[in-house]
Amino acid sequence: MAEDACNDDARVDTLAGAAEANGQAAILLVESLTHGLISKSVLSVTEAVEIIEVAADVTSEIAIDEEGSDATAGKSFTLLSAIAQSLKHDIG
């Protein structure tokens, strides 16, 4: 019985690690795509900031709806806000 608990813990750790890796890959891909579109003048920096801010707003609404049951939405909001702030330095 104790062995089952250990196996369950290992599965949770594996799933959490996979989710974290997926999240990191996704954010890197989106940031790279955003910068690529900006550099090719397909998307302006202002447009990119607006898109990211919409995503942050949606994430914030999800966090409010979940009432703090999961810190993931809050962390996502913080990350998206940081990306938007970073891009705002390029508006000029």
Coordinates of N, CA and C in Angstrom, one line a residue:
M1 N 0.8 -1.2 0.0 CA 0.0 0.0 0.0 C 0.9 1.3 0.0
A2 N 1.9 1.3 0.8 CA 2.8 2.4 0.8 C 3.5 2.6 -0.5
E3 N 3.7 1.5 -1.2 CA 4.4 1.5 -2.5 C 3.5 2.2 -3.5
D4 N 2.2 2.0 -3.4 CA 1.2 2.7 -4.3 C 1.3 4.2 -4.1
A5 N 1.4 4.7 -2.8 CA 1.5 6.1 -2.5 C 2.8 6.7 -3.1
C6 N 3.9 5.9 -3.1 CA 5.2 6.4 -3.7 C 5.0 6.5 -5.2
N7 N 4.4 5.5 -5.8 CA 4.2 5.5 -7.2 C 3.3 6.7 -7.6
D8 N 2.3 7.0 -6.8 CA 1.4 8.1 -7.1 C 2.2 9.4 -7.0
D9 N 3.0 9.6 -6.0 CA 3.9 10.8 -5.9 C 4.8 10.9 -7.1
A10 N 5.4 9.8 -7.6 CA 6.2 9.9 -8.7 C 5.5 10.3 -10.0
R11 N 4.2 9.8 -10.1 CA 3.4 10.2 -11.3 C 3.1 11.7 -11.2
V12 N 2.8 12.2 -10.1 CA 2.4 13.6 -9.9 C 3.7 14.5 -10.2
D13 N 4.8 14.1 -9.7 CA 6.1 14.8 -10.0 C 6.4 14.8 -11.5
T14 N 6.2 13.7 -12.2 CA 6.4 13.5 -13.6 C 5.5 14.4 -14.4
L15 N 4.2 14.4 -14.0 CA 3.2 15.2 -14.7 C 3.5 16.7 -14.5
A16 N 3.8 17.1 -13.3 CA 4.2 18.5 -13.0 C 5.4 18.9 -13.8
G17 N 6.4 18.1 -13.9 CA 7.6 18.4 -14.6 C 7.3 18.6 -16.1
A18 N 6.4 17.7 -16.6 CA 6.0 17.8 -18.0 C 5.2 19.0 -18.3
A19 N 4.3 19.4 -17.4 CA 3.6 20.6 -17.6 C 4.4 21.8 -17.5
E20 N 5.4 21.8 -16.6 CA 6.3 23.0 -16.5 C 7.2 23.1 -17.8
A21 N 7.6 22.0 -18.3 CA 8.4 22.0 -19.6 C 7.6 22.4 -20.7
N22 N 6.3 22.0 -20.8 CA 5.4 22.4 -21.9 C 5.2 23.9 -21.8
G23 N 5.0 24.4 -20.6 CA 4.8 25.9 -20.4 C 6.0 26.7 -20.8
Q24 N 7.2 26.2 -20.4 CA 8.4 26.9 -20.8 C 8.6 26.9 -22.3
A25 N 8.3 25.8 -22.9 CA 8.5 25.7 -24.4 C 7.4 26.6 -25.1
A26 N 6.2 26.6 -24.6 CA 5.2 27.4 -25.2 C 5.5 28.9 -25.0
I27 N 5.9 29.4 -23.9 CA 6.2 30.8 -23.7 C 7.4 31.2 -24.6
L28 N 8.4 30.4 -24.7 CA 9.6 30.7 -25.5 C 9.2 30.8 -27.0
L29 N 8.3 29.9 -27.4 CA 7.8 29.9 -28.8 C 7.0 31.1 -29.1
V30 N 6.1 31.5 -28.2 CA 5.3 32.7 -28.4 C 6.1 34.0 -28.4
E31 N 7.1 34.0 -27.4 CA 8.0 35.2 -27.4 C 8.8 35.3 -28.7
S32 N 9.3 34.2 -29.1 CA 10.1 34.2 -30.4 C 9.3 34.6 -31.6
L33 N 8.1 34.0 -31.6 CA 7.2 34.4 -32.7 C 6.8 35.9 -32.7
T34 N 6.5 36.4 -31.5 CA 6.2 37.8 -31.4 C 7.3 38.7 -31.9
H35 N 8.5 38.4 -31.4 CA 9.7 39.2 -31.9 C 9.9 39.0 -33.4
G36 N 9.7 37.8 -33.9 CA 9.9 37.6 -35.3 C 8.9 38.4 -36.1
L37 N 7.6 38.4 -35.7 CA 6.6 39.2 -36.4 C 6.9 40.7 -36.3
I38 N 7.4 41.1 -35.2 CA 7.7 42.6 -35.0 C 8.9 42.9 -35.9
S39 N 9.9 42.1 -36.0 CA 11.1 42.4 -36.8 C 10.8 42.4 -38.3
K40 N 9.7 41.6 -38.7 CA 9.3 41.6 -40.1 C 8.2 42.6 -40.4
S41 N 7.9 43.5 -39.4 CA 6.9 44.5 -39.5 C 5.5 44.0 -39.9
V42 N 5.3 42.7 -39.5 CA 3.9 42.1 -39.6 C 3.1 42.6 -38.5
L43 N 3.7 42.8 -37.4 CA 3.0 43.2 -36.1 C 3.8 44.4 -35.5
S44 N 3.1 45.4 -35.1 CA 3.8 46.5 -34.5 C 4.0 46.2 -33.0
V45 N 5.0 46.9 -32.4 CA 5.2 46.6 -30.9 C 3.9 47.0 -30.1
T46 N 3.3 48.0 -30.5 CA 2.0 48.4 -29.8 C 1.0 47.4 -30.0
E47 N 0.8 46.8 -31.2 CA -0.1 45.7 -31.3 C 0.2 44.5 -30.5
A48 N 1.5 44.2 -30.5 CA 2.0 43.0 -29.7 C 1.7 43.2 -28.2
V49 N 1.9 44.4 -27.7 CA 1.6 44.7 -26.3 C 0.1 44.6 -26.0
E50 N -0.7 45.1 -26.9 CA -2.2 45.0 -26.8 C -2.6 43.6 -26.7
I51 N -2.1 42.7 -27.6 CA -2.4 41.3 -27.6 C -2.0 40.6 -26.3
I52 N -0.8 40.9 -25.8 CA -0.3 40.3 -24.6 C -1.2 40.8 -23.4
E53 N -1.5 42.1 -23.4 CA -2.4 42.6 -22.3 C -3.7 42.0 -22.3
V54 N -4.3 41.7 -23.4 CA -5.6 41.0 -23.5 C -5.4 39.6 -22.9
A55 N -4.4 38.9 -23.2 CA -4.1 37.6 -22.6 C -4.0 37.7 -21.1
A56 N -3.3 38.8 -20.6 CA -3.1 39.0 -19.2 C -4.4 39.2 -18.5
D57 N -5.3 40.0 -19.2 CA -6.6 40.3 -18.6 C -7.4 39.0 -18.5
V58 N -7.4 38.2 -19.5 CA -8.2 36.9 -19.5 C -7.6 36.1 -18.4
T59 N -6.3 36.0 -18.3 CA -5.7 35.2 -17.2 C -6.1 35.7 -15.8
S60 N -6.2 37.0 -15.7 CA -6.6 37.6 -14.4 C -8.0 37.3 -14.1
E61 N -8.9 37.3 -15.1 CA -10.3 36.9 -14.9 C -10.4 35.4 -14.5
I62 N -9.6 34.6 -15.1 CA -9.6 33.2 -14.7 C -9.1 33.0 -13.2
A63 N -8.1 33.8 -12.8 CA -7.7 33.7 -11.5 C -8.8 34.1 -10.5
I64 N -9.5 35.2 -10.9 CA -10.6 35.6 -10.0 C -11.7 34.6 -9.9
D65 N -12.0 34.0 -11.1 CA -13.1 33.0 -11.1 C -12.7 31.7 -10.3
E66 N -11.4 31.4 -10.3 CA -11.0 30.2 -9.5 C -10.8 30.6 -8.0
E67 N -10.9 31.8 -7.7 CA -10.8 32.3 -6.3 C -9.6 31.7 -5.6
G68 N -8.4 31.8 -6.2 CA -7.2 31.4 -5.5 C -7.0 29.9 -5.3
S69 N -7.8 29.1 -6.0 CA -7.7 27.6 -5.8 C -6.4 27.1 -6.5
D70 N -5.8 27.9 -7.4 CA -4.6 27.4 -8.1 C -3.8 28.7 -8.4
A71 N -2.6 28.7 -8.0 CA -1.7 29.9 -8.2 C -1.2 30.0 -9.6
T72 N -1.5 29.0 -10.5 CA -1.0 29.0 -11.9 C -1.5 30.3 -12.6
A73 N -2.7 30.6 -12.5 CA -3.3 31.8 -13.3 C -2.6 33.1 -12.8
G74 N -2.3 33.2 -11.5 CA -1.6 34.4 -11.0 C -0.2 34.5 -11.5
K75 N 0.5 33.3 -11.6 CA 1.8 33.3 -12.1 C 1.8 33.6 -13.6
S76 N 0.8 33.1 -14.3 CA 0.7 33.4 -15.7 C 0.5 34.9 -16.0
F77 N -0.4 35.5 -15.1 CA -0.6 36.9 -15.3 C 0.6 37.7 -15.0
T78 N 1.4 37.4 -14.0 CA 2.6 38.1 -13.7 C 3.6 38.0 -14.9
L79 N 3.7 36.8 -15.4 CA 4.6 36.6 -16.6 C 4.2 37.4 -17.8
L80 N 2.9 37.3 -18.1 CA 2.4 38.1 -19.3 C 2.6 39.6 -19.1
S81 N 2.4 40.1 -17.9 CA 2.6 41.5 -17.6 C 4.0 41.9 -17.7
A82 N 4.9 41.0 -17.3 CA 6.4 41.3 -17.5 C 6.8 41.4 -18.9
I83 N 6.2 40.5 -19.7 CA 6.5 40.5 -21.2 C 6.0 41.8 -21.8
A84 N 4.8 42.2 -21.4 CA 4.2 43.4 -22.0 C 5.0 44.6 -21.6
Q85 N 5.5 44.7 -20.3 CA 6.3 45.8 -19.9 C 7.6 45.8 -20.6
S86 N 8.2 44.7 -20.9 CA 9.4 44.6 -21.6 C 9.3 45.1 -23.0
L87 N 8.2 44.8 -23.7 CA 8.0 45.3 -25.0 C 7.7 46.8 -25.1
K88 N 7.1 47.3 -24.0 CA 6.7 48.7 -24.0 C 8.0 49.6 -24.1
H89 N 9.1 49.1 -23.6 CA 10.3 49.8 -23.7 C 10.7 50.1 -25.2
D90 N 10.2 49.2 -26.1 CA 10.6 49.4 -27.5 C 9.6 50.3 -28.2
I91 N 8.5 50.8 -27.6 CA 7.6 51.7 -28.2 C 8.3 53.1 -28.2
G92 N 8.3 53.7 -29.3 CA 9.0 55.0 -29.3 C 8.7 55.7 -30.5

